Coordinates of C-alpha atoms and ligand atoms in Angstrom, one line a residue:
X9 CA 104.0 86.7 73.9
X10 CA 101.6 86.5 70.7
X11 CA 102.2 88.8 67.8
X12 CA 99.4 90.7 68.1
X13 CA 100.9 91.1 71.4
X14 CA 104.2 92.0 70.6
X15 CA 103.0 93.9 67.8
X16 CA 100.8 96.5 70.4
X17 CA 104.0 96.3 72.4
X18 CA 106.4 98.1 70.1
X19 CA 103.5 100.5 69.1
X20 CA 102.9 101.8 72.7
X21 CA 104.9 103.0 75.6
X22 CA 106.1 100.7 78.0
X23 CA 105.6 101.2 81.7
X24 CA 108.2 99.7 83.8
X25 CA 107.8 98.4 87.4
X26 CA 109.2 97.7 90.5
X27 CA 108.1 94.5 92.9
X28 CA 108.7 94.1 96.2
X29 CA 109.4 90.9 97.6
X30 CA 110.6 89.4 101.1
X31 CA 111.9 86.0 99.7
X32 CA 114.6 83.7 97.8
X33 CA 113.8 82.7 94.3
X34 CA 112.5 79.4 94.0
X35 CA 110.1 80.0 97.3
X36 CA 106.2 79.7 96.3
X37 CA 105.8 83.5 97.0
X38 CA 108.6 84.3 94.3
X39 CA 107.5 81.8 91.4
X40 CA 104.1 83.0 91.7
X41 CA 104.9 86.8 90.9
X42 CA 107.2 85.8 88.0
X43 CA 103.9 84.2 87.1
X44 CA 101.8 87.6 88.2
X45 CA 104.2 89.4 85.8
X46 CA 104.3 87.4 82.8
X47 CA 100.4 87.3 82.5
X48 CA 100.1 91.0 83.3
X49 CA 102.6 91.4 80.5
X50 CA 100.8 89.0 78.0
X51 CA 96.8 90.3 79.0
X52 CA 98.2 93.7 78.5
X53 CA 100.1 93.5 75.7
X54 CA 103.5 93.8 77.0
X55 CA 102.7 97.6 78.1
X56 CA 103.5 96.7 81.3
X57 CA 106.8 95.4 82.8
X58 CA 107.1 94.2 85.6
X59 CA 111.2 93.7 87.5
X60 CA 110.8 91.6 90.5
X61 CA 113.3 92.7 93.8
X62 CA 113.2 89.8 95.9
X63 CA 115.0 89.1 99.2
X64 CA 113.8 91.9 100.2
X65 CA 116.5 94.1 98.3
X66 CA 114.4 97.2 98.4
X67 CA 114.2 97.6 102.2
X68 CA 112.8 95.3 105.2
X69 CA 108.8 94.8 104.8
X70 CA 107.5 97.7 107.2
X71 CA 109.5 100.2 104.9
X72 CA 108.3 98.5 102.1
X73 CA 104.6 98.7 103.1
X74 CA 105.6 102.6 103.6
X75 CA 106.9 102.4 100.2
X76 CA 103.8 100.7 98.1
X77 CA 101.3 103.3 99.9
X78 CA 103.3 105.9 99.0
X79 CA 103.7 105.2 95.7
X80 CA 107.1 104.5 95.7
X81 CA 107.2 100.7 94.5
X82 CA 104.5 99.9 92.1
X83 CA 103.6 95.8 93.2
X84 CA 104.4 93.7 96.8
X85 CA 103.4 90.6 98.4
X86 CA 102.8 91.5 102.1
X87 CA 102.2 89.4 105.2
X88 CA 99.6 90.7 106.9
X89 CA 100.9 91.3 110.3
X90 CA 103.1 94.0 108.5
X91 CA 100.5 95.1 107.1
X92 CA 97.7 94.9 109.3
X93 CA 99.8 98.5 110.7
X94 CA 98.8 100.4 108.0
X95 CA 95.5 99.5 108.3
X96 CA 94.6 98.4 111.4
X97 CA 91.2 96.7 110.1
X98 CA 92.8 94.0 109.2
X99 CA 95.0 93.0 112.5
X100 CA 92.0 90.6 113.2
X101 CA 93.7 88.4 110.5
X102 CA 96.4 88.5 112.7
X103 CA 94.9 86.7 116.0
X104 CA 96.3 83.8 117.1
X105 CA 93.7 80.6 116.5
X106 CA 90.8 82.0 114.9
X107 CA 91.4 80.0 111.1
X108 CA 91.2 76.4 112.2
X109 CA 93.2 75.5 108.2
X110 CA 94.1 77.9 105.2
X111 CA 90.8 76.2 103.6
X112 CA 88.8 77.6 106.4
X113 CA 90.9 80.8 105.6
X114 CA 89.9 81.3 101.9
X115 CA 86.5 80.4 102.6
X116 CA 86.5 83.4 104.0
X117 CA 89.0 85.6 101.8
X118 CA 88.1 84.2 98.9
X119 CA 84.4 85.5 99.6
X120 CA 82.6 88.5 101.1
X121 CA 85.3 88.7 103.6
X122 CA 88.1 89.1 101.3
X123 CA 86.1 91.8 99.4
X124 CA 85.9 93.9 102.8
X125 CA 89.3 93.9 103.5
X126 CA 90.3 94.1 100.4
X127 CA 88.5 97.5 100.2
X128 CA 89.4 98.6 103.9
X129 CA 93.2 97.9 102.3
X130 CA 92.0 100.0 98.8
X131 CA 91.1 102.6 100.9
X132 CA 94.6 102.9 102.6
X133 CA 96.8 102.5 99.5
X134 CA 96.8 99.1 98.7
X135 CA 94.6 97.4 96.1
X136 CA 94.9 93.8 96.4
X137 CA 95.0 91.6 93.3
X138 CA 95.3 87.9 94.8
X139 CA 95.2 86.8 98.2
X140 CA 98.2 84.6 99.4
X141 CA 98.9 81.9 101.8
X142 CA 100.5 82.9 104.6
X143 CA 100.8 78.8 106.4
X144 CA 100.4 78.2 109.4
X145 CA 103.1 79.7 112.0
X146 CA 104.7 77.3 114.4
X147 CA 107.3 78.2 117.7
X148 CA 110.8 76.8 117.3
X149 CA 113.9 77.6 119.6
X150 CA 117.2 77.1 119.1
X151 CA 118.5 76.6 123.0
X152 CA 115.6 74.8 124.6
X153 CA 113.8 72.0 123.9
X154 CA 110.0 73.0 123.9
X155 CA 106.9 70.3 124.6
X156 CA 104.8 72.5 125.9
X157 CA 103.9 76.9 126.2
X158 CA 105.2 76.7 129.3
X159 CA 108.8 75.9 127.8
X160 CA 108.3 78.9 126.3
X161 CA 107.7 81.6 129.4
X162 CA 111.2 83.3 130.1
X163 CA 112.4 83.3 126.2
X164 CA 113.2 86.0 123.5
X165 CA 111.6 85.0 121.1
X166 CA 111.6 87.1 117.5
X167 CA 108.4 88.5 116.2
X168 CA 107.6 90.2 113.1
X169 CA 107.8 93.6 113.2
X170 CA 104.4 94.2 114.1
X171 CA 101.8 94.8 116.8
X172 CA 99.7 91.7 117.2
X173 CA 102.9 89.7 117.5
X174 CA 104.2 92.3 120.3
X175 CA 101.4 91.6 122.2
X176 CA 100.9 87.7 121.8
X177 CA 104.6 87.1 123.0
X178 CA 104.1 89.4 125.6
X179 CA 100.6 87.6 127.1
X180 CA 102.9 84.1 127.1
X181 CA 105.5 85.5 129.3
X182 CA 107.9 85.9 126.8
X183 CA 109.8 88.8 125.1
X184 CA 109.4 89.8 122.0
X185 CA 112.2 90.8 119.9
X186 CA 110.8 92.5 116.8
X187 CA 113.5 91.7 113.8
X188 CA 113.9 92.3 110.4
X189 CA 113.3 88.6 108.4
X190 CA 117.1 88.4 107.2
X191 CA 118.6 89.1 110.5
X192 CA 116.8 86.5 112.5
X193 CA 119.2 83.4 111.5
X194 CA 122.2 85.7 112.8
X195 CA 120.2 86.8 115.9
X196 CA 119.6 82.6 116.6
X197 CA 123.1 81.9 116.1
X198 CA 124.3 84.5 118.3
X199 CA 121.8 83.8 120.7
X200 CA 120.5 87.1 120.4
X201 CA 117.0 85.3 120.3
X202 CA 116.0 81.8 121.7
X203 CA 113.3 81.4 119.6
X204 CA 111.2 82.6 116.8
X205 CA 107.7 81.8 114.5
X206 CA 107.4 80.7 111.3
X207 CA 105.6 78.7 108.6
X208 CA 107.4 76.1 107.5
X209 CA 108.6 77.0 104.3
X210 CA 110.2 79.9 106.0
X211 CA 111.8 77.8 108.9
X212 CA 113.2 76.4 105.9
X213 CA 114.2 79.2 103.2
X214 CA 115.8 80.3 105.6
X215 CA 118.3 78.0 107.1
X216 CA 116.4 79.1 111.0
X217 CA 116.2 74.9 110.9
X218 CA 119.9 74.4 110.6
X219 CA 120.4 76.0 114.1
X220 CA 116.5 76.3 115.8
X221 CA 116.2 71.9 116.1
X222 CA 112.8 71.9 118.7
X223 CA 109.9 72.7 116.5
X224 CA 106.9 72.9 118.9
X225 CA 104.1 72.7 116.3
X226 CA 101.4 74.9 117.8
X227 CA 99.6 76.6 114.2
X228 CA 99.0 79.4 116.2
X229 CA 98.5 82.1 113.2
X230 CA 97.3 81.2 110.1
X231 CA 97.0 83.9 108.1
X232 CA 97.0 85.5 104.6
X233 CA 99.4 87.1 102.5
X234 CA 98.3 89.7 99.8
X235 CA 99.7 90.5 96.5
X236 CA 98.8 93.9 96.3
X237 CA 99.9 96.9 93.5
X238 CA 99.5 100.6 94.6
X239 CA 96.6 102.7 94.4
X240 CA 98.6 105.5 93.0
X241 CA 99.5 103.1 90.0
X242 CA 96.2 102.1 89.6
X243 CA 94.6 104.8 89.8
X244 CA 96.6 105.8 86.2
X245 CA 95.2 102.0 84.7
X246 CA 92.5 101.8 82.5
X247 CA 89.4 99.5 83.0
X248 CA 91.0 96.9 80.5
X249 CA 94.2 97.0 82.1
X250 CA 93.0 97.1 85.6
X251 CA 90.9 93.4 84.6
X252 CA 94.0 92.1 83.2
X253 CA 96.0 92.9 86.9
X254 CA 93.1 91.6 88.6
X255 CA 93.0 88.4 86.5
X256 CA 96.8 87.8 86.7
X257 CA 96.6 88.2 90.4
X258 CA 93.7 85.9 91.1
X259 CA 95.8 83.3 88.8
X260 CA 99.3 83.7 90.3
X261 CA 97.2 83.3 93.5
X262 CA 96.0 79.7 92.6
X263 CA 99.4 78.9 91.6
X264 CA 101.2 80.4 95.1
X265 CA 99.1 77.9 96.9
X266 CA 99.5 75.0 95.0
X267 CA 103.0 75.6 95.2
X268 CA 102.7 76.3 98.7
X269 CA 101.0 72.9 99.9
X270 CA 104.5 71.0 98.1
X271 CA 106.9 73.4 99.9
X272 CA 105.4 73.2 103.2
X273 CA 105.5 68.7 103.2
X274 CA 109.0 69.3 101.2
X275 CA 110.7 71.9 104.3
X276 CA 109.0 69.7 107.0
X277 CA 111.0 66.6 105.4
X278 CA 114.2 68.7 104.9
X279 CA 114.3 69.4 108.6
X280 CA 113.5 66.2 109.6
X281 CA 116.4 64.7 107.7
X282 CA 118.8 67.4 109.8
X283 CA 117.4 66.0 113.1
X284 CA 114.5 68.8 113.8
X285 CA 112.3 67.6 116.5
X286 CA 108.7 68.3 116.0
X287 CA 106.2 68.6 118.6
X288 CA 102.6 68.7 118.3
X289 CA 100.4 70.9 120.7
X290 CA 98.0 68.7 122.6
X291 CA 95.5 71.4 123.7
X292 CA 95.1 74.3 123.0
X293 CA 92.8 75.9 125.4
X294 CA 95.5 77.1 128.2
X295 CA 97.1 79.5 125.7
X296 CA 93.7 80.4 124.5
X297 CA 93.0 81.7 127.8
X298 CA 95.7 83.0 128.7
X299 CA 95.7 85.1 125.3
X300 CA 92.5 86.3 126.1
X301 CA 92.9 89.8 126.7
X302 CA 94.2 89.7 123.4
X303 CA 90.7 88.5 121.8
X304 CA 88.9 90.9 124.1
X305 CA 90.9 94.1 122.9
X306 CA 90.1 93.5 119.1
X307 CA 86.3 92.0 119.8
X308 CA 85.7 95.0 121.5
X309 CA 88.0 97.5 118.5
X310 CA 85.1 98.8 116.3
X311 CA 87.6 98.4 113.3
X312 CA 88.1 95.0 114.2
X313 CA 84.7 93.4 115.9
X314 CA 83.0 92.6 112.4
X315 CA 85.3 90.7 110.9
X316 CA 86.2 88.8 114.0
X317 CA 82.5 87.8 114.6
X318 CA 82.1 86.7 111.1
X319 CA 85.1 84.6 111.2
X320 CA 84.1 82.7 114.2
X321 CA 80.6 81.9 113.3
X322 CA 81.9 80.2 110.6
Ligands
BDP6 C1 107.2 84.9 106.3 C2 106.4 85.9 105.5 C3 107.1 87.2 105.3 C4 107.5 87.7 106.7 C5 108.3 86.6 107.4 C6 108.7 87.1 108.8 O1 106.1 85.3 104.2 O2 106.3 88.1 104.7 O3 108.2 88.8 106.6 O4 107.5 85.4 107.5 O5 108.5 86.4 109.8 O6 106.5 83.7 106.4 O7 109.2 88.2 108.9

């Protein structure tokens, strides 16, 4: 911190807050709100403070989502299928195979997209201040080996805790198991589950490769992740402080994917070196179809239609 810094710091109040977060330290998501909270510190000079909870020590991520609209947490990073609950505008993020790459993704957030979700989320509680990467989720089952969605019919396989997941599994002849995040490597030991979705770095973090060894590489969501701050805290920011959140955020993003891109080749390489097979999906037009009441349901959901139309035009 400068002096002038630290000198308006120990002449005003400081505001302490609380972050939510879902992951380890050392994980993209994490490094990048240390870095969200040392600039909001610096471009606000030092008034506000802000104590990062990761591993999700504050409570699983629907509660949490609860939590930041009510006021009761100050800062989270969300996935958007949790989030995509509270405000069901935004479950269209959530469809299986609509981003072809997270650079066809932020064309879109990082634009007039991102500015109408962003204020469909405002308008709900949550004021977005970077958008995240959320990867590109994959299938991968402990106690089959999988080559192919048919492998997959007849599984449990764990799902986020959220609707457009529900309803994917379901379409694919599966069951869903909705789970916390910490309690799916128990459920996979246990065989509780046979199979879950992830990105990469997640499959990872969170040791899912030391047990789930058939990765069936299928990309099916990609999707965002947004670092948002509550509307009831800023709502009490002034216009000087409220630029310096939004700067921080939109900086913390570049640096979440940066860092993202070397964790995804670095947990692919990881569970390679364990044994993890990895499968690529040749086509994906059976599952496409076969989803397709899916795509109809939110082409035809007011809240929903817009974006989706948007999105697949370009
Ligand atoms: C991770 C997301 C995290 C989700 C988790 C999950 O970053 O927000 O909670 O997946 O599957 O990739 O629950």
């Amino acid at each position: 911190m400068g002096l002038l810094a630290l000198a308006c710091a120990s002449a005003g109040a400081q505001t302490k807050l609380r972050a939510w977060n879902i992951h380890p330290d050392g994980y993209p998501v994490t490094e990048a709100m240390k870095r969200f909270a040392s600039l909001v510190a610096q471009g606000t000079g030092g008034r506000y403070q802000i104590e990062i909870f990761s591993n999700a020590t504050l409570g699983d991520q629907p509660k949490a989502v609860q939590m930041l609209k009510a006021g009761d947490i100050d800062v989270a990073e969300f996935s958007s299928g949790p989030l995509s609950d509270a405000v069901p505008g935004l479950k269209a993020l959530n469809l299986p195979f609509l981003f072809s790459d997270s650079a066809h993704m932020f064309k879109h957030l990082d634009g007039k997209l991102g500015e109408r979700f962003a204020a469909k989320l405002q308008a709900a509680g949550f004021v977005v201040v970077g958008w995240y990467d959320g990867g590109a989720r994959s299938f991968y089952c402990a106690s089959r080996s999988v080559g192919s969605f048919k492998d997959l019919a007849g599984a449990r396989i764990r799902v986020q805790q959220s609707e457009v997941y529900l309803e994917m599994v379901k379409l694919m002849d599966a069951t869903p198991v909705a789970l916390p995040f910490k309690d799916v490597l128990s459920a996979l030991e246990k065989g509780e589950v046979d199979c879950a979705e992830n990105n990469m770095p997640s499959f990872e973090s969170t040791g899912h490769y030391k047990i789930a060894k058939s990765v069936y590489v299928t990309n099916h969501v990609i999707s965002p992740e947004a670092l948002v701050v509550s509307t009831k805290l800023w709502s009490s920011l002034s216009p000087a402080d409220k630029a310096a959140f939004q700067k921080a955020g939109a900086e913390s993003a570049l640096v979440m994917r940066d860092l993202w891109n070397k964790r995804v080749a670095s947990a692919i390489e990881t569970a390679g070196k364990q044994g993890v097979q990895f499968v690529r999906v040749k086509d994906v037009a059976p599952m496409v179809r076969r989803l397709s009441p899916l795509y109809g349901k939110y082409m035809s959901d007011p809240s929903t239609r817009e974006e989706l139309l948007t999105i697949i035009g370009n």
